[in-house]
Amino acid sequence: MNVDDVPEVPEWLPGHLRDDGIEELYPPQAEAVEKGVTEGDSLVASVPTASGKTLIAELAMLSSVARGGKALYIVPLRALASEKQEEFEQFERYGLSVGVSTGNYESEGEWLSSSDIVVATSEKVDSLVRNGASWIDDLSCVVSDEVHLVDDAHRGPTLEVTLAKLRRLNPNLQTVALSATVGNAEEMADWLDAELVDSDWRPIDLRTGVHYGQALHFDDGEKRELPVRGNEKPTSAIVRDTLDEDGSTLVFVNSRRNAEGAAKRLAGVVSETLSNEEQEALGEVADAIREVSDTDTSDDLAAAVERGAAFHHAGLARDHRSLVEGAFQDRLIKVVCATPTLAAGVNTPSRRVVVRDWRRYDGSVGGMAPLSVLEVHQMFGRAGRPGLDPYGEAVLLANSHDELDELFERYVWADPEAVRSKLAAEPALRTHVLATVASGFADSRSSLLSFLERTLYATQTDEPGRLERVTDDVVAYLVANEFLEKEGDSLAATSIGHTVSRLYLDPMSAAEIIDGLRGATDATAMGLYHLVSRTPDMYDLYLRSGDREQYTMLAYERESEFLGAMPSEFEDARFEDWLSALKTARMLEDWAGEVEEDRIAERYGVGPGDVRGKVDTAEWLLGAAERLAGELDLTIAPAIREARVRVKHGVGEDLIDLAGVRGVGRKRARRLYEAGIEDRSDLRNAEKSVVLGALRGRRQTAESILENAGREDTSMDGVREDPDAKSTAL
Ligand code: ADP
């Protein structure tokens, strides 16, 4: 189908696509148009990675906006929101506006109401619905990217319920669900009352296979000899072979540590082949990486990048990730060793893909578990860059002849699994039942059940009565904790239940927090950090061997600070949870005690991204605790506020005021304080030379900080640094 023949799209679109080199729609795109995707019809598109799903979404959204509507694009990962935003911003020159919801609905409400296309994660959309964001009612089209993730035990239920709510708010809503190829695309289409495009088509040929011994074995029967030198690993041989053909390799491994180790090793293979020009350009990327943060991870990444390789995982800062992705797309970095987060959407095709580890640690089974076919196929799908490579190649690695056969059976020949709803899992249902009642989608047991009937879970369960049974259990829990009130068939959220739902807390977290706060008259920061770390909303740090003893001792030492009773050592699982929460709380205490970020990362064996992640979660949970304490008239609210502000800025009590000034931050706050400037009002009145000295002579920084502190005359012209301020600060 030619781009001129697509009905109901804005008239500028064909020209725009042609400018981008798109004349003809890919076959799955053409099929989507034939099935009415530009005429407002709902659609499930189950097609391989990199086969042009984004354009299907754009056709739907642009035609919907052209008819006077408003579109929402739901991304599976926060990291993808900005990538999609940039992608859609190309339409702004035609007068469309694009917004990203970052979650603070009060501050962004206005602006998003006027956006034609909004990008958000499913959690954000869920939160917006709970908080009654008015523009949600105006939606005419919703796109759900990577909808197969409804299968994800942790995040899937939110997506599932969010789609059900949006469709309930507007029964005519066009729903476009984009999915990797899955085993039950038809069932997904039934669930969403949608047309189906189910296709294996790819724009570039993909050969898949398994490496074993001294050769790559492909699915078409070809065997490519690949001599392995000395005792090097097979991945090195594959990378070298790809480099010989001027190609890049993406290696998927099962842990961050492995990603870092493999990148370091493979950098040795790549560095031999780099030209002077490439080395110079890579040196610049490495410098930019070091600028991002001053941590070991940053240094390790820069060292690998200088030699043409990189690692990529969720422990990296966002700027690290985009620098790596950019340099890989520019073909400067030749090898990226990644954990599977990357496979889920960031657009980084490469000539070859190696799935090195096909098992990974799975907490729910307490050991290694094989990856799903769907995941492996998604990784495979990253192989081959249309227009650049003749074809893509993707391989797994086998250690024995038996494993060679097994991997062919298990992954190369296999069809992807069916997507299964995870809504019946208790934490998910607990959260969503409360939110469904609190935000007015149900006011009785029967209307709650009929709402839940619209979920994928209901479509799939063949066990009669199961949905009712789990729903009743959850309702009983919510009533017992005073989040819901039940009278006969009717259900209503209590005032605290409303708050919990709006705060986006798991009701169990709220119950734990309320329980801990109720008994207390005062609390230390440690007590509060531990309390919020105990909730299911905080992913605790993992206890390593050796940690148990250390944290058991610490638990007894600090026992008087905990809010709530410590479980006995004989209650094995509960005690273990208590200790992991303590380890997490201790990390937060270090952060609020101004310990350097890289020392923290090292001490707790995590990446800088993880430290920030825990800090953000703690700040959010403490904010929620503060609200709950206020609502329950507990006297402890000021202590919570202090703990929250300290964790937010990573500073001691004495710096709370200073660190709150924009542009100051934890390190500068401490230097100012040491120079005798202890709070905002000191900043407004201090000798400029002292301020400048404490800020190490950075004039612009000093001026903007003074301005942010509310000072009128901020000019640093002619001011000389006070050398004393500097020396006491060091
Ligand atoms: P997916 O979302 O399915 O993983 P993308 O939408 O990212 O895949 O598409 C992959 C690439 O294909 C993009 O670079 C896109 O510009 C290009 N593309 C999409 N549709 C066409 C088309 N009809 N003709 C040529 N290139 C296309």
PDB file of C-alpha atoms and ligand atoms in Angstrom, residues 22 24-26 29 48-55 347, ligand 1:
ATOM      1  CA  ILE A  22       8.858   5.657   3.577  1.00  0.00           C
ATOM      2  CA  GLU A  24       5.192   1.905   0.811  1.00  0.00           C
ATOM      3  CA  LEU A  25       3.716   0.569   4.019  1.00  0.00           C
ATOM      4  CA  TYR A  26       5.203  -2.624   5.328  1.00  0.00           C
ATOM      5  CA  GLN A  29       1.058  -1.843   8.443  1.00  0.00           C
ATOM      6  CA  PRO A  48       8.055  -9.094  15.346  1.00  0.00           C
ATOM      7  CA  THR A  49      10.411  -6.508  16.852  1.00  0.00           C
ATOM      8  CA  ALA A  50      11.518  -3.755  14.435  1.00  0.00           C
ATOM      9  CA  SER A  51       8.745  -4.404  11.919  1.00  0.00           C
ATOM     10  CA  GLY A  52       7.264  -0.929  12.083  1.00  0.00           C
ATOM     11  CA  LYS A  53       4.796  -1.096  14.958  1.00  0.00           C
ATOM     12  CA  THR A  54       5.464   2.519  15.835  1.00  0.00           C
ATOM     13  CA  LEU A  55       4.090   3.689  12.501  1.00  0.00           C
ATOM     14  CA  ASN A 347      15.917   0.858  19.450  1.00  0.00           C
TER      15      ASN A 347
HETATM   16  P1  ADP B   1       8.953  -1.805  16.199  1.00  0.00           P
HETATM   17  O1  ADP B   1       8.234  -0.748  16.961  1.00  0.00           O
HETATM   18  O2  ADP B   1       8.053  -2.776  15.515  1.00  0.00           O
HETATM   19  O3  ADP B   1      10.038  -2.484  16.986  1.00  0.00           O
HETATM   20  P2  ADP B   1       9.869   0.389  14.671  1.00  0.00           P
HETATM   21  O4  ADP B   1       8.557   1.019  14.585  1.00  0.00           O
HETATM   22  O5  ADP B   1      10.865   0.968  15.600  1.00  0.00           O
HETATM   23  O6  ADP B   1       9.699  -1.122  14.981  1.00  0.00           O
HETATM   24  O7  ADP B   1      10.444   0.373  13.195  1.00  0.00           O
HETATM   25  C1  ADP B   1      11.744   0.006  12.906  1.00  0.00           C
HETATM   26  C2  ADP B   1      12.305   0.888  11.805  1.00  0.00           C
HETATM   27  O8  ADP B   1      11.608   0.706  10.568  1.00  0.00           O
HETATM   28  C3  ADP B   1      12.223   2.369  12.092  1.00  0.00           C
HETATM   29  O9  ADP B   1      13.497   2.916  11.874  1.00  0.00           O
HETATM   30  C4  ADP B   1      11.208   2.903  11.081  1.00  0.00           C
HETATM   31  O10 ADP B   1      11.520   4.209  10.659  1.00  0.00           O
HETATM   32  C5  ADP B   1      11.332   1.943   9.942  1.00  0.00           C
HETATM   33  N1  ADP B   1      10.070   1.809   9.150  1.00  0.00           N
HETATM   34  C6  ADP B   1       8.836   1.643   9.667  1.00  0.00           C
HETATM   35  N2  ADP B   1       7.919   1.501   8.681  1.00  0.00           N
HETATM   36  C7  ADP B   1       8.585   1.589   7.518  1.00  0.00           C
HETATM   37  C8  ADP B   1       8.188   1.496   6.132  1.00  0.00           C
HETATM   38  N3  ADP B   1       6.924   1.295   5.791  1.00  0.00           N
HETATM   39  N4  ADP B   1       9.157   1.635   5.204  1.00  0.00           N
HETATM   40  C9  ADP B   1      10.446   1.827   5.565  1.00  0.00           C
HETATM   41  N5  ADP B   1      10.879   1.908   6.838  1.00  0.00           N
HETATM   42  C10 ADP B   1       9.972   1.789   7.807  1.00  0.00           C
END
